[in-house]
mmCIF file of C-alpha atoms and ligand atoms in Angstrom:
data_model
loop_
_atom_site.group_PDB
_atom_site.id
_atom_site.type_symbol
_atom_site.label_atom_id
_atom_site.label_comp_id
_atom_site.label_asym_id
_atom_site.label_seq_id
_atom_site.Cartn_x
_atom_site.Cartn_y
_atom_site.Cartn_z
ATOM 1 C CA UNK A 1 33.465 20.164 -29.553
ATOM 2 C CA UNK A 2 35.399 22.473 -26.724
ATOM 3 C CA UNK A 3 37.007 24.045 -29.987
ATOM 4 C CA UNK A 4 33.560 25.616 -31.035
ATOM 5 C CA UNK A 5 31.445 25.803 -28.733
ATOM 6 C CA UNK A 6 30.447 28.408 -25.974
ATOM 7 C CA UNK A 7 34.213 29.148 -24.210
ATOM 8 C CA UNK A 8 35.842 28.118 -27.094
ATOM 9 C CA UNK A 9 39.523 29.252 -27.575
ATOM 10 C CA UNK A 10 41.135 31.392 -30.142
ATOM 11 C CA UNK A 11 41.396 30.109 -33.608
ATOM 12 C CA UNK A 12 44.845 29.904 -33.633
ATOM 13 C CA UNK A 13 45.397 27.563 -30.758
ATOM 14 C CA UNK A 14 42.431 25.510 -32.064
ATOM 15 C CA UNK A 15 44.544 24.482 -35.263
ATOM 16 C CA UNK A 16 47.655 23.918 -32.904
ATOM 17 C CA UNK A 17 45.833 21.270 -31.116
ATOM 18 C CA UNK A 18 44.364 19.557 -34.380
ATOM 19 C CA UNK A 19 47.821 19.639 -35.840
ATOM 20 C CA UNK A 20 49.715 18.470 -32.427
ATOM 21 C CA UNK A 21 47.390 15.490 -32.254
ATOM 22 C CA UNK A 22 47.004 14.922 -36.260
ATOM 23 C CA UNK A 23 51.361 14.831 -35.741
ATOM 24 C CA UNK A 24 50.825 12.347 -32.930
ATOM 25 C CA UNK A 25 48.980 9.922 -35.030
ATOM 26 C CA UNK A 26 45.274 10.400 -34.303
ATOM 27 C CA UNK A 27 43.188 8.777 -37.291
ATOM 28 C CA UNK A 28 39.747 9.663 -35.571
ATOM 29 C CA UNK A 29 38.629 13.298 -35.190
ATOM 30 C CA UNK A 30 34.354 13.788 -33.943
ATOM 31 C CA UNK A 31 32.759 16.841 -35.132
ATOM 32 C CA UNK A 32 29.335 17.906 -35.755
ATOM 33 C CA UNK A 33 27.642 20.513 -37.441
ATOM 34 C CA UNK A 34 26.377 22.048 -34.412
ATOM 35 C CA UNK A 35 29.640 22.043 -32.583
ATOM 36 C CA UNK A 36 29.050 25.638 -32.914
ATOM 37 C CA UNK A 37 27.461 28.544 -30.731
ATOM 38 C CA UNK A 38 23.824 28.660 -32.623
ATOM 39 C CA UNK A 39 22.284 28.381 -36.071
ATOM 40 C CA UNK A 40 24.170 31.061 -37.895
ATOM 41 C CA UNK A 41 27.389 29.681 -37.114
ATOM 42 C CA UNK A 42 26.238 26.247 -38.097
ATOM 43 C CA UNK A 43 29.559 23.983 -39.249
ATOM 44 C CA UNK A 44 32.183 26.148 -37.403
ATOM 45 C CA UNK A 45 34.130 22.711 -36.046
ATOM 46 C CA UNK A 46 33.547 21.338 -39.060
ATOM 47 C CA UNK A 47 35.407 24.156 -40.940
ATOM 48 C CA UNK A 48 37.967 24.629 -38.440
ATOM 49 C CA UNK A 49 38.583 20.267 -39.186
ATOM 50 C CA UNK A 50 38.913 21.076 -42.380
ATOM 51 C CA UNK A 51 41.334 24.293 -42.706
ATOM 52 C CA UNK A 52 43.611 22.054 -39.691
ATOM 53 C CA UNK A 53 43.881 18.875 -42.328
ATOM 54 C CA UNK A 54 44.573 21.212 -45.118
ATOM 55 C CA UNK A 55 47.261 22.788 -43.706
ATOM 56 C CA UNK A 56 48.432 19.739 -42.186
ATOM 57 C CA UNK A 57 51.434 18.337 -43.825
ATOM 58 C CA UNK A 58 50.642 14.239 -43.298
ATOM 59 C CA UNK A 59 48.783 12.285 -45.429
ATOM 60 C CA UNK A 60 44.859 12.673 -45.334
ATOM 61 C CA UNK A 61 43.725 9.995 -46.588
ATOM 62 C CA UNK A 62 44.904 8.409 -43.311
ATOM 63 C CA UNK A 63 42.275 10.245 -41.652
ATOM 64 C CA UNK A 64 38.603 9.598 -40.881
ATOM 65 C CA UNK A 65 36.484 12.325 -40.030
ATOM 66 C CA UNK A 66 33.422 11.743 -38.375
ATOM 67 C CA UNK A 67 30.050 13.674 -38.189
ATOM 68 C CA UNK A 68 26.469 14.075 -37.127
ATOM 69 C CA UNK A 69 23.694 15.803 -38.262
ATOM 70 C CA UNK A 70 19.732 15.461 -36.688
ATOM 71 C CA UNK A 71 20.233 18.319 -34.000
ATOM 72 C CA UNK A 72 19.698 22.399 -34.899
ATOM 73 C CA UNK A 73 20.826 25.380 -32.418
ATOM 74 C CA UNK A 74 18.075 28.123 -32.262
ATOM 75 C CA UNK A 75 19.454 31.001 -30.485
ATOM 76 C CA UNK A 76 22.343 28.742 -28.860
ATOM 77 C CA UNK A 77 19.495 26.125 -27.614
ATOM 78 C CA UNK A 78 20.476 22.200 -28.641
ATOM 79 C CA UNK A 79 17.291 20.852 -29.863
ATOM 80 C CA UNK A 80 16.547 17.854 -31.832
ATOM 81 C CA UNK A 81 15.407 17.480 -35.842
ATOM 82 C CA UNK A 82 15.582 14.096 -37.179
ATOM 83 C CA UNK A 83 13.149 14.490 -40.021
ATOM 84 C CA UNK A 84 13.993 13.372 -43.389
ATOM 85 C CA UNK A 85 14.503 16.318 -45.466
ATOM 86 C CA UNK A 86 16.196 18.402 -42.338
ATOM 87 C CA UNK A 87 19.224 15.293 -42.455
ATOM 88 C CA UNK A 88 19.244 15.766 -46.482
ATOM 89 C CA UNK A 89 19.952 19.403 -46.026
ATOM 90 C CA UNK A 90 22.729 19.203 -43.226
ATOM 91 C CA UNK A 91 24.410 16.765 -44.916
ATOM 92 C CA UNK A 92 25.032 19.146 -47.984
ATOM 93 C CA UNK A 93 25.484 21.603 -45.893
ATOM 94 C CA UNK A 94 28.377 19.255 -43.670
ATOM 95 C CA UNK A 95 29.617 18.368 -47.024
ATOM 96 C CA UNK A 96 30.576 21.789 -48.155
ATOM 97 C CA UNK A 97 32.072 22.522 -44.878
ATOM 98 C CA UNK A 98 34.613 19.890 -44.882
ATOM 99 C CA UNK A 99 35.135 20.621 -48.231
ATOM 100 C CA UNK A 100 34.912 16.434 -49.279
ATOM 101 C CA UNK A 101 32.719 14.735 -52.095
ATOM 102 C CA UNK A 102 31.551 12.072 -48.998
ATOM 103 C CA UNK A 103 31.757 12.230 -45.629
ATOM 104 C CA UNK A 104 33.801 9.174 -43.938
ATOM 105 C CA UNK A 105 31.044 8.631 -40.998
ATOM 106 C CA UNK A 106 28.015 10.659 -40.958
ATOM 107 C CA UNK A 107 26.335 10.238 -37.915
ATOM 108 C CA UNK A 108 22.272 10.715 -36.163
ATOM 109 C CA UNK A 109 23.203 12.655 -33.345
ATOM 110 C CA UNK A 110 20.043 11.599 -31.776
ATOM 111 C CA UNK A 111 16.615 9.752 -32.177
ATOM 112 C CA UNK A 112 13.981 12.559 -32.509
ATOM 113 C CA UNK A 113 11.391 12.048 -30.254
ATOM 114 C CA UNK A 114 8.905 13.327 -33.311
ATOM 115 C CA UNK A 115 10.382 11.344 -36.306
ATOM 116 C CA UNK A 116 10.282 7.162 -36.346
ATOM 117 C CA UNK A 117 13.938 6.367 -36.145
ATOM 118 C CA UNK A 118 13.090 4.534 -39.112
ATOM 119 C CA UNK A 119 12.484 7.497 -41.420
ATOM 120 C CA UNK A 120 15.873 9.480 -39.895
ATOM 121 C CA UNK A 121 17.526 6.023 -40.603
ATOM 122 C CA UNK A 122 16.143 5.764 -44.285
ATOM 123 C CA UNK A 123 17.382 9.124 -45.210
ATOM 124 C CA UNK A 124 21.097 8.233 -43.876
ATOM 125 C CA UNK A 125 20.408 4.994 -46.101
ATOM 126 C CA UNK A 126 19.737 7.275 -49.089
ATOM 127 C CA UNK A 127 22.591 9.523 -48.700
ATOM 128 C CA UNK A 128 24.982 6.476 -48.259
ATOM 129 C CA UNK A 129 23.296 4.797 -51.673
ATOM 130 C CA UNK A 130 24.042 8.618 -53.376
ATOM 131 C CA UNK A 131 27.632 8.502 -52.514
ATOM 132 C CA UNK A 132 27.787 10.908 -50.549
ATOM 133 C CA UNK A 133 28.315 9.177 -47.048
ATOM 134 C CA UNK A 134 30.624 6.155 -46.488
ATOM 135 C CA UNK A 135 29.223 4.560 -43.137
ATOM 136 C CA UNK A 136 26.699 5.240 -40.777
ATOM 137 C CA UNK A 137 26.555 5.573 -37.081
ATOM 138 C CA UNK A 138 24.337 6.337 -34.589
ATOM 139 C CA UNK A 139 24.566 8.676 -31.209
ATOM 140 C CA UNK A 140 22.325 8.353 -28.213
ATOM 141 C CA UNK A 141 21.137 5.283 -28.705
ATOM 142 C CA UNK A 142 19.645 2.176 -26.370
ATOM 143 C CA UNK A 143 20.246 -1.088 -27.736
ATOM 144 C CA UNK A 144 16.700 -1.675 -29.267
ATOM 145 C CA UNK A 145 17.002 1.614 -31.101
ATOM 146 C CA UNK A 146 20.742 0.117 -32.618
ATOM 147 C CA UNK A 147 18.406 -2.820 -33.555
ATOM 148 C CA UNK A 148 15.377 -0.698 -35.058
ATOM 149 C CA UNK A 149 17.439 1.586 -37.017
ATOM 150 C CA UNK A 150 19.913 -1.782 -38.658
ATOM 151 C CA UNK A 151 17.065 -3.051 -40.367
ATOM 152 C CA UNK A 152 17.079 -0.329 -42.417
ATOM 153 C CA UNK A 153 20.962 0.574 -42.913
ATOM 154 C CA UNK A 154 24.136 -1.117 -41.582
ATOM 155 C CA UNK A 155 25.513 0.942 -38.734
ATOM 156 C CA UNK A 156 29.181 0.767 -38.273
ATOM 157 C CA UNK A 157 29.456 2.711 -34.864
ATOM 158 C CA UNK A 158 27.483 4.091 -31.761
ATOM 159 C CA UNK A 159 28.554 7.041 -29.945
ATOM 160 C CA UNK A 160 26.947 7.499 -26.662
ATOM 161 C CA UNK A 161 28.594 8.991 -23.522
ATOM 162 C CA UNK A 162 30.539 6.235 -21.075
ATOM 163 C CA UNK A 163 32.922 7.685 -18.386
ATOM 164 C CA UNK A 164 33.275 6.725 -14.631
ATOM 165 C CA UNK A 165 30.294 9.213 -13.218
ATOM 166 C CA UNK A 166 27.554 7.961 -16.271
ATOM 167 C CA UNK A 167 28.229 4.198 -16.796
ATOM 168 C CA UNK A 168 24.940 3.386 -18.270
ATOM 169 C CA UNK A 169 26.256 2.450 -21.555
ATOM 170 C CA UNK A 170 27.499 -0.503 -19.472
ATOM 171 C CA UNK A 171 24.525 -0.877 -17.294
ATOM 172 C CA UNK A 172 21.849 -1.258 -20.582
ATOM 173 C CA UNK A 173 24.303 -3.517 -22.302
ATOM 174 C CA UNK A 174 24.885 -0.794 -25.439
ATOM 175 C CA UNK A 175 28.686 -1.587 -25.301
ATOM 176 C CA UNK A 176 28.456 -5.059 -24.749
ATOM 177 C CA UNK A 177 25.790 -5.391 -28.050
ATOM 178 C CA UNK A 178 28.316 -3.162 -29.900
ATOM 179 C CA UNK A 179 31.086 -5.803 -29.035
ATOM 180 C CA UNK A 180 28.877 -8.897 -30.105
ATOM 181 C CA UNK A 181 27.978 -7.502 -33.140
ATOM 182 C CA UNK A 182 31.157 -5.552 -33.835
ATOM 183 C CA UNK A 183 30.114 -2.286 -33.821
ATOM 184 C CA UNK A 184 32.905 0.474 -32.729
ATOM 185 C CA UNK A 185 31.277 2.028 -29.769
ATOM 186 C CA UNK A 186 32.817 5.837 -29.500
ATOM 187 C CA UNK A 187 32.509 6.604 -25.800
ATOM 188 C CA UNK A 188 31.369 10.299 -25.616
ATOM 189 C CA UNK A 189 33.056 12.491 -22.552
ATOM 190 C CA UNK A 190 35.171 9.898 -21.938
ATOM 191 C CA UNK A 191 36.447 11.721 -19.063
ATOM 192 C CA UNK A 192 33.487 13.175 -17.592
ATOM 193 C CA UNK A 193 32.627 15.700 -19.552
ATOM 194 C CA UNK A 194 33.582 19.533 -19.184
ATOM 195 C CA UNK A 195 32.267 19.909 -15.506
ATOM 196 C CA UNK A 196 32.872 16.550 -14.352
ATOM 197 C CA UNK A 197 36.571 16.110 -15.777
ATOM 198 C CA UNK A 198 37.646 18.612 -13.586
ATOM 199 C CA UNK A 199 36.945 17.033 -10.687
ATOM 200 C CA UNK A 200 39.526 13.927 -11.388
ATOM 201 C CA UNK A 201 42.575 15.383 -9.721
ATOM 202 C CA UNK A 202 41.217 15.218 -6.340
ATOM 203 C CA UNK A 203 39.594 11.717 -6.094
ATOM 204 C CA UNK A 204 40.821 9.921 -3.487
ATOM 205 C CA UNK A 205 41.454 6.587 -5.757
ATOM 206 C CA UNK A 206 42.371 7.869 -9.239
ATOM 207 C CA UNK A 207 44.897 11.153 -7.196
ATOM 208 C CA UNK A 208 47.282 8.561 -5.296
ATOM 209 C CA UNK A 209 46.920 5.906 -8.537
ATOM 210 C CA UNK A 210 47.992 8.351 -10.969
ATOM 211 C CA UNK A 211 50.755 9.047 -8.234
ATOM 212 C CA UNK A 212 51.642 5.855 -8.269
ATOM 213 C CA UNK A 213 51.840 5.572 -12.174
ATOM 214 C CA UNK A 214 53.070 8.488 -12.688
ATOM 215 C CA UNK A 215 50.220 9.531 -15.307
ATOM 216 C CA UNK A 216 47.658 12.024 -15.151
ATOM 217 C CA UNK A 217 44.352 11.061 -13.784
ATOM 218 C CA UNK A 218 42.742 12.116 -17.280
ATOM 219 C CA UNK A 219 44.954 9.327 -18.505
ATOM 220 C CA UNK A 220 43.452 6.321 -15.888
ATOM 221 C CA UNK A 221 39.991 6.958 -17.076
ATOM 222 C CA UNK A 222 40.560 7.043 -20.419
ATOM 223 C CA UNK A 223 42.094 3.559 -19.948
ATOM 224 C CA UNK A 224 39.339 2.196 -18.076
ATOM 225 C CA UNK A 225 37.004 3.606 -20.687
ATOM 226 C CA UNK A 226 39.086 1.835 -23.200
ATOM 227 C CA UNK A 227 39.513 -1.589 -20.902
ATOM 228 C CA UNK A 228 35.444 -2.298 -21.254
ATOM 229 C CA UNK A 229 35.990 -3.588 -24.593
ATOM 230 C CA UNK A 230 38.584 -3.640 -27.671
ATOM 231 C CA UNK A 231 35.612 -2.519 -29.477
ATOM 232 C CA UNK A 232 35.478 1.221 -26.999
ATOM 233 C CA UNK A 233 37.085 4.157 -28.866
ATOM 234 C CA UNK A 234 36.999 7.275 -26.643
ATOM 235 C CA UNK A 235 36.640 10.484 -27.946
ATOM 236 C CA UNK A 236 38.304 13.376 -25.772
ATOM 237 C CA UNK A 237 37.985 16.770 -26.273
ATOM 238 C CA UNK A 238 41.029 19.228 -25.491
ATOM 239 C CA UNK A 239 41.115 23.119 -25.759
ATOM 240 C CA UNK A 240 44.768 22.895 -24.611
ATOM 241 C CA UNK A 241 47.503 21.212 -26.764
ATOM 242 C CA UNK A 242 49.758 19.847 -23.321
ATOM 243 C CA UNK A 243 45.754 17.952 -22.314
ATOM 244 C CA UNK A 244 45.211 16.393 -25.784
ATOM 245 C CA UNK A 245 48.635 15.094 -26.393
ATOM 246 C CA UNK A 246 48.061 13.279 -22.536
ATOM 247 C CA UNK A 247 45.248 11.903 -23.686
ATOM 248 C CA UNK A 248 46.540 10.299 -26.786
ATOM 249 C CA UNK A 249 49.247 8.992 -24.927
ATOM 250 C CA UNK A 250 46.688 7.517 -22.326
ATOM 251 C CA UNK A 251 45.831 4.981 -25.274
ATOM 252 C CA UNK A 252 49.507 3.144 -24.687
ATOM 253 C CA UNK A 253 48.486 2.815 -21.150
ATOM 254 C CA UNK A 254 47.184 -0.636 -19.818
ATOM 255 C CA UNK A 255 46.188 -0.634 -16.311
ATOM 256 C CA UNK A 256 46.663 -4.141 -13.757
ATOM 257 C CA UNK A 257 43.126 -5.883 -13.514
ATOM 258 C CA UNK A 258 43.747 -4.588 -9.487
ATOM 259 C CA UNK A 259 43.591 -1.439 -10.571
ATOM 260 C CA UNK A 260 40.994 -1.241 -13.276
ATOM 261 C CA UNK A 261 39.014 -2.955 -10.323
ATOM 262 C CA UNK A 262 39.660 0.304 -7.744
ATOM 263 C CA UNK A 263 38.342 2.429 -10.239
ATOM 264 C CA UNK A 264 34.839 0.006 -10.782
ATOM 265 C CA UNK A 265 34.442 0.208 -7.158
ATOM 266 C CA UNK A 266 35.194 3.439 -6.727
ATOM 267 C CA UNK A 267 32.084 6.318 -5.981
ATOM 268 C CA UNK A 268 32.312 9.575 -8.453
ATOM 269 C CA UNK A 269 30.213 12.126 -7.031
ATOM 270 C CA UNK A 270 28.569 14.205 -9.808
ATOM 271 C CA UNK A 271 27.702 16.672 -6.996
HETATM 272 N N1 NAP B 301 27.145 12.542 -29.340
HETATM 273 C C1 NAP B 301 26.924 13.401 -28.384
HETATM 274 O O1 NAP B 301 25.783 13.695 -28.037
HETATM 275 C C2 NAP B 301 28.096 14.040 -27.700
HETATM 276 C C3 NAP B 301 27.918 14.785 -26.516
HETATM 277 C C4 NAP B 301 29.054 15.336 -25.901
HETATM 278 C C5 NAP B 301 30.311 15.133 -26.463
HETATM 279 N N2 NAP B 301 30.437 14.419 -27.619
HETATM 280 C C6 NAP B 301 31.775 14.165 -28.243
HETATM 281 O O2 NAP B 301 32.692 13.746 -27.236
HETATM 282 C C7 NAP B 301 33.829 14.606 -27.225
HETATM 283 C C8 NAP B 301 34.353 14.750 -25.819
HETATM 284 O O3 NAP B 301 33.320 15.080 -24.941
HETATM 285 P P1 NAP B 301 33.392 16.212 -23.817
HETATM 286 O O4 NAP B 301 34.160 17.368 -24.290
HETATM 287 O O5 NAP B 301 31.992 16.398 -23.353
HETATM 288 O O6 NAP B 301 34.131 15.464 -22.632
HETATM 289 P P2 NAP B 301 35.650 15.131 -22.187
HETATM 290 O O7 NAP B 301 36.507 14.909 -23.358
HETATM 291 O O8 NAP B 301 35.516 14.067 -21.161
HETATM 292 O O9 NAP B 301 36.059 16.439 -21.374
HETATM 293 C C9 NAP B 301 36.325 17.642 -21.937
HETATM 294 C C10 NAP B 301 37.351 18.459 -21.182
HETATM 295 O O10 NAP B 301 38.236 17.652 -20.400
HETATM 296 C C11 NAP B 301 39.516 18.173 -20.438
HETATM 297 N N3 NAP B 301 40.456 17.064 -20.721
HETATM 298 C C12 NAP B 301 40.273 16.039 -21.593
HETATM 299 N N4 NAP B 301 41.343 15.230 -21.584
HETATM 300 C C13 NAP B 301 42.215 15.754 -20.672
HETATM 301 C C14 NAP B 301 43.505 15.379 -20.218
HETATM 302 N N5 NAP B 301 44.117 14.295 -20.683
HETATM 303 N N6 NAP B 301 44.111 16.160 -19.288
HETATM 304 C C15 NAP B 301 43.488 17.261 -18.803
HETATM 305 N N7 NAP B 301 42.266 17.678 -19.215
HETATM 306 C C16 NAP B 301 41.647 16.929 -20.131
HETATM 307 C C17 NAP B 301 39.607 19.189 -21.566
HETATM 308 O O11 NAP B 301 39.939 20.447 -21.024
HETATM 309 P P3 NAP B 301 40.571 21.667 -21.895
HETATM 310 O O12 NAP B 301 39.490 22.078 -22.816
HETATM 311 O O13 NAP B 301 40.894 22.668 -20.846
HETATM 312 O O14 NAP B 301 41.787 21.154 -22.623
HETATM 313 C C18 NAP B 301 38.233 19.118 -22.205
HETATM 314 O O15 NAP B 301 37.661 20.351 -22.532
HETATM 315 C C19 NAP B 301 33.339 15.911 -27.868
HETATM 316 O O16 NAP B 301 34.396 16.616 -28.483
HETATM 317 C C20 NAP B 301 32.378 15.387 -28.915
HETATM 318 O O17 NAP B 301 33.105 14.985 -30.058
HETATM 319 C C21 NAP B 301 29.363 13.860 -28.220
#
């Protein structure tokens, strides 16, 4: 998302970190078509996804791209449309910009407050009975929403945000349902977010504990993210190739039950 959007670094060093963490073995990239700076740039990450794995020298097919559609960016603004025809048309549009005949995961980036969930969630069912998505997931969900929207297509995976200053997912049971009915659940901002993650390097538990561990504190929350379930796949972002490649190695990391613990109980101001 940091790749695209507002702040977003030069093209160059965008591809470097797709390729340095494609290299490292990352099978999972997010995108959306709105990871983007308004309407008429509209599939910029997705594009940028797609020149990376082109130019990329490892094997493709090893790699699952994931994306959303259901949100539109007049003048820069992130506003929600969920209706039918509007999911039809980004999904062509998606299509051509990651230049594939079906998109691995395609994604409702959100309910639409005007649109039944079960109209957004018929048209992904249509697009996945045309061929032209493999599975479906869902973003910004609650757990009766996950419900309403599987009686119409089988959802694979729920992206919604889960990092140690917005623990909700935990706290309305959306990662625990995932687990029971084994649903990936993508944890969104797994590190806070790019405000919030920049406050991890002074907190008084995670600064002497990565210390201690000699990791970064980036690296602790991602495991703690990941230690909620086998079923939680976080999704980082990284503008910088050195903070990506920590973060993929922050998925060999397992931290002691003690520790994991330190982190529950531990406050993180969003101030
Ligand atoms: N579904 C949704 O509604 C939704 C909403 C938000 C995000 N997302 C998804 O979640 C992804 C991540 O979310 P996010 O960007 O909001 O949050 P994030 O990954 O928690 O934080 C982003 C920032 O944290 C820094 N960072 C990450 N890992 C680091 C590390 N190991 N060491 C040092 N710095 C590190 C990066 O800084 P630098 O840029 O300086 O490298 C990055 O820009 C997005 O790319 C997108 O795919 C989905």
């Amino acid at each position: 998302m940091h790749l695209s959007i507002q702040g977003r670094p030069p093209e160059a060093q965008a591809g470097a970190v797709l390729h340095a963490v494609l290299d490292a073995g990352v099978t999972l990239v997010d995108t959306a078509d709105v990871y983007c700076l308004d309407q008429n740039d509209i599939g910029h990450n997705e594009r940028l996804i797609a020149g990376a794995l082109r130019s990329w020298g490892g094997a493709r097919d090893s790699v699952v791209v994931a994306t959303k559609g259901g949100l539109v960016r007049p003048s820069g603004r992130w506003d929600t449309d969920a209706r039918p025809e509007q999911l039809r048309a980004a999904c062509e549009r998606s299509l051509r910009a990651l230049g594939v005949e079906r998109i691995d995961l395609y994604q409702l980036h959100a309910p639409d407050p005007r649109v039944p969930l079960e109209e957004s969630a018929g048209a992904l069912a249509d697009l996945q009975a045309q061929g032209k998505i493999r599975w479906v997931g869902l973003s910004n969900v609650s757990v009766a929403e996950i419900e309403r929207a599987r009686r119409v297509v089988p959802i694979v995976t729920v992206q919604n945000r889960l990092n140690p200053f917005f623990r909700e997912a935990l706290g309305e049971g959306v990662v625990a349902h995932c687990a029971e009915q084994g649903i990936g659940f993508l944890a969104y901002s797994p590190t806070g977010g790019g405000r919030l993650n920049l406050k991890l390097p002074d907190h008084p538990i995670l600064a002497p504990m990565a210390k201690r561990l000699a990791v970064s504190p980036h690296a602790l929350v991602l495991a703690w993210v990941m230690s909620k379930s086998p079923t939680v796949i976080p999704i980082p972002s990284a503008r910088q190739v050195e903070h990506a490649l920590d973060s993929v190695h922050a998925a060999e990391l397992e931290l002691s039950e003690e520790d994991l613990e330190a982190i529950d109980r531990a406050e993180f101001s969003r101030g």
